mmCIF file of C-alpha atoms in Angstrom:
data_model
loop_
_atom_site.group_PDB
_atom_site.id
_atom_site.type_symbol
_atom_site.label_atom_id
_atom_site.label_comp_id
_atom_site.label_asym_id
_atom_site.label_seq_id
_atom_site.Cartn_x
_atom_site.Cartn_y
_atom_site.Cartn_z
ATOM 1 C CA MET A 1 0.000 0.000 0.000
ATOM 2 C CA SER A 2 1.021 3.561 -0.552
ATOM 3 C CA ILE A 3 3.048 5.193 2.189
ATOM 4 C CA ILE A 4 2.003 8.620 0.907
ATOM 5 C CA ASN A 5 -1.490 8.212 2.332
ATOM 6 C CA GLY A 6 -0.429 6.609 5.598
ATOM 7 C CA GLY A 7 -0.923 3.029 4.412
ATOM 8 C CA ARG A 8 -4.421 3.681 3.048
ATOM 9 C CA ARG A 9 -5.520 3.348 -0.527
ATOM 10 C CA CYS A 10 -5.745 6.573 -2.479
ATOM 11 C CA ALA A 11 -9.160 7.768 -3.646
ATOM 12 C CA ALA A 12 -8.421 6.567 -7.174
ATOM 13 C CA CYS A 13 -7.563 3.019 -6.153
ATOM 14 C CA LYS A 14 -10.454 2.896 -3.705
ATOM 15 C CA TYR A 15 -12.872 4.074 -6.414
ATOM 16 C CA LEU A 16 -11.469 1.572 -8.929
ATOM 17 C CA ARG A 17 -11.452 -1.185 -6.268
ATOM 18 C CA ARG A 18 -7.815 -2.111 -6.702
ATOM 19 C CA ARG A 19 -4.713 -2.263 -4.528
ATOM 20 C CA CYS A 20 -2.748 0.942 -4.206
ATOM 21 C CA SER A 21 0.892 0.227 -5.017
ATOM 22 C CA GLU A 22 3.894 2.150 -3.707
ATOM 23 C CA ASP A 23 4.418 3.747 -7.123
ATOM 24 C CA CYS A 24 0.780 4.706 -7.717
ATOM 25 C CA ILE A 25 0.898 7.812 -9.915
ATOM 26 C CA LEU A 26 -2.488 9.004 -8.644
ATOM 27 C CA ALA A 27 -1.910 8.632 -4.881
ATOM 28 C CA PRO A 28 -0.247 12.021 -4.224
ATOM 29 C CA TYR A 29 -3.033 13.917 -5.996
ATOM 30 C CA PHE A 30 -6.176 12.055 -4.941
ATOM 31 C CA HIS A 31 -6.200 11.712 -1.169
ATOM 32 C CA PRO A 32 -8.584 9.122 0.305
ATOM 33 C CA SER A 33 -10.393 11.785 2.327
ATOM 34 C CA ASN A 34 -11.809 13.349 -0.865
ATOM 35 C CA PRO A 35 -13.214 10.529 -3.026
ATOM 36 C CA TYR A 36 -15.632 12.853 -4.892
ATOM 37 C CA ARG A 37 -12.667 14.665 -6.432
ATOM 38 C CA PHE A 38 -11.469 11.515 -8.165
ATOM 39 C CA ALA A 39 -15.002 10.411 -9.032
ATOM 40 C CA CYS A 40 -15.560 13.632 -11.004
ATOM 41 C CA VAL A 41 -12.184 13.419 -12.733
ATOM 42 C CA HIS A 42 -12.733 9.759 -13.588
ATOM 43 C CA LYS A 43 -16.204 10.460 -14.957
ATOM 44 C CA ILE A 44 -14.948 13.207 -17.283
ATOM 45 C CA PHE A 45 -11.425 12.080 -18.246
ATOM 46 C CA GLY A 46 -11.129 8.393 -17.301
ATOM 47 C CA ALA A 47 -8.562 6.892 -14.945
ATOM 48 C CA SER A 48 -6.108 5.725 -17.607
ATOM 49 C CA ASN A 49 -6.127 9.111 -19.343
ATOM 50 C CA ILE A 50 -5.466 10.888 -16.044
ATOM 51 C CA ALA A 51 -2.570 8.568 -15.236
ATOM 52 C CA ARG A 52 -1.149 8.965 -18.745
ATOM 53 C CA MET A 53 -1.378 12.768 -18.644
ATOM 54 C CA LEU A 54 0.317 12.896 -15.245
ATOM 55 C CA GLN A 55 3.107 10.528 -16.331
ATOM 56 C CA HIS A 56 3.934 12.731 -19.318
ATOM 57 C CA LEU A 57 4.431 15.789 -17.108
ATOM 58 C CA PRO A 58 7.472 16.696 -15.015
ATOM 59 C CA VAL A 59 6.976 15.841 -11.348
ATOM 60 C CA HIS A 60 6.895 19.499 -10.238
ATOM 61 C CA LYS A 61 3.920 20.241 -12.551
ATOM 62 C CA ARG A 62 1.772 17.215 -11.733
ATOM 63 C CA ALA A 63 0.014 18.661 -8.698
ATOM 64 C CA GLN A 64 -1.056 21.756 -10.625
ATOM 65 C CA ALA A 65 -2.270 19.595 -13.524
ATOM 66 C CA ALA A 66 -4.230 17.328 -11.165
ATOM 67 C CA ASP A 67 -5.840 20.375 -9.539
ATOM 68 C CA ALA A 68 -6.747 21.833 -12.941
ATOM 69 C CA MET A 69 -8.279 18.527 -14.080
ATOM 70 C CA ALA A 70 -10.184 18.231 -10.807
ATOM 71 C CA TRP A 71 -11.668 21.735 -11.102
ATOM 72 C CA GLU A 72 -12.573 21.322 -14.748
ATOM 73 C CA ALA A 73 -14.148 17.930 -14.049
ATOM 74 C CA TYR A 74 -16.073 19.253 -11.035
ATOM 75 C CA TRP A 75 -17.587 22.110 -13.035
ATOM 76 C CA ARG A 76 -18.244 19.866 -16.025
ATOM 77 C CA VAL A 77 -20.223 17.524 -13.757
ATOM 78 C CA GLN A 78 -22.133 20.504 -12.315
ATOM 79 C CA ASP A 79 -22.833 22.030 -15.756
ATOM 80 C CA PRO A 80 -22.359 19.456 -18.544
ATOM 81 C CA VAL A 81 -22.886 21.968 -21.346
ATOM 82 C CA TYR A 82 -20.645 24.890 -20.349
ATOM 83 C CA GLY A 83 -18.517 23.506 -17.521
ATOM 84 C CA SER A 84 -16.161 25.981 -15.919
ATOM 85 C CA SER A 85 -16.613 28.474 -18.756
ATOM 86 C CA ALA A 86 -20.091 29.297 -17.391
ATOM 87 C CA ILE A 87 -18.564 30.374 -14.075
ATOM 88 C CA ILE A 88 -15.823 32.315 -15.856
ATOM 89 C CA ALA A 89 -18.368 34.111 -18.051
ATOM 90 C CA HIS A 90 -20.515 34.919 -15.006
ATOM 91 C CA LEU A 91 -17.534 36.317 -13.102
ATOM 92 C CA GLN A 92 -16.420 38.371 -16.112
ATOM 93 C CA HIS A 93 -19.935 39.808 -16.331
ATOM 94 C CA GLU A 94 -19.866 40.700 -12.625
ATOM 95 C CA ILE A 95 -16.459 42.361 -13.044
ATOM 96 C CA SER A 96 -17.751 44.337 -16.015
ATOM 97 C CA LYS A 97 -20.790 45.519 -14.032
ATOM 98 C CA ALA A 98 -18.578 46.555 -11.115
ATOM 99 C CA GLN A 99 -16.215 48.436 -13.438
ATOM 100 C CA ASN A 100 -19.142 50.282 -15.040
ATOM 101 C CA GLU A 101 -20.529 51.207 -11.632
ATOM 102 C CA LEU A 102 -17.083 52.415 -10.567
ATOM 103 C CA GLU A 103 -16.785 54.609 -13.674
ATOM 104 C CA ILE A 104 -20.242 56.100 -13.073
ATOM 105 C CA THR A 105 -19.345 56.837 -9.443
ATOM 106 C CA ARG A 106 -16.041 58.432 -10.466
ATOM 107 C CA ALA A 107 -17.879 60.595 -13.013
ATOM 108 C CA GLN A 108 -20.403 61.679 -10.377
ATOM 109 C CA ILE A 109 -17.586 62.572 -7.976
ATOM 110 C CA ALA A 110 -15.817 64.580 -10.679
ATOM 111 C CA ILE A 111 -19.023 66.466 -11.515
ATOM 112 C CA LEU A 112 -19.655 67.201 -7.838
ATOM 113 C CA GLN A 113 -16.061 68.356 -7.264
ATOM 114 C CA ASN A 114 -16.240 70.573 -10.350
ATOM 115 C CA PHE A 115 -19.551 72.032 -9.162
ATOM 116 C CA GLN A 116 -18.162 72.706 -5.699
ATOM 117 C CA GLN A 117 -15.084 74.439 -7.106
ATOM 118 C CA THR A 118 -17.047 76.685 -9.453
ATOM 119 C CA GLN A 119 -19.916 77.655 -7.116
ATOM 120 C CA PRO A 120 -19.002 77.106 -3.463
ATOM 121 C CA ASN A 121 -20.909 80.143 -2.085
ATOM 122 C CA GLN A 122 -24.080 79.525 -4.080
ATOM 123 C CA GLN A 123 -24.282 76.009 -2.754
ATOM 124 C CA LEU A 124 -24.067 77.151 0.870
ATOM 125 C CA GLN A 125 -26.644 79.906 0.268
ATOM 126 C CA ALA A 126 -29.025 77.362 -1.264
ATOM 127 C CA PHE A 127 -28.555 75.073 1.739
ATOM 128 C CA TRP A 128 -29.264 77.844 4.260
ATOM 129 C CA ALA A 129 -32.267 79.043 2.252
ATOM 130 C CA LEU A 130 -33.829 75.591 2.555
ATOM 131 C CA GLU A 131 -33.431 75.698 6.309
ATOM 132 C CA ASP A 132 -35.620 78.822 6.590
ATOM 133 C CA GLU A 133 -38.621 77.232 4.902
ATOM 134 C CA PRO A 134 -40.975 75.071 6.972
ATOM 135 C CA PHE A 135 -40.791 71.330 6.465
ATOM 136 C CA VAL A 136 -43.918 69.979 4.789
ATOM 137 C CA GLN A 137 -44.661 66.347 5.262
ATOM 138 C CA PRO A 138 -46.061 64.685 2.111
ATOM 139 C CA ASP A 139 -49.499 63.104 2.153
ATOM 140 C CA LEU A 140 -49.171 59.355 2.447
ATOM 141 C CA PRO A 141 -51.864 57.004 1.218
ATOM 142 C CA HIS A 142 -53.907 55.358 3.936
ATOM 143 C CA ILE A 143 -53.529 51.618 3.974
#
């Protein structure tokens, strides 16, 4: 059994119902405490394809590749048509909305600052003039 997982089978070997050897290519990337991670990856890519892809990569890049496959597989299981691109598109839309709102706010601030610089006394006079008039409460509909 694999020493990497403390003598337990990795999630891949457990899912495939086989013994986990010492040189199991999948053991470092699919811990037994998270079997759903491997189940998603296996459903989308297949166990042999995952092992083959990881074997063709340098050791220092395998963890990042396994994480990328796991995320893509998870989102592909959640949304079979668009996968992770649906989340990316949604987040890009949210960023675009926030940027537009920020630009509008900046424009409003610039207009207000320009107004305050050009007419500072008129603004104060208008404020004090409002204070002299009585406050009239609007008629509210009776419910």
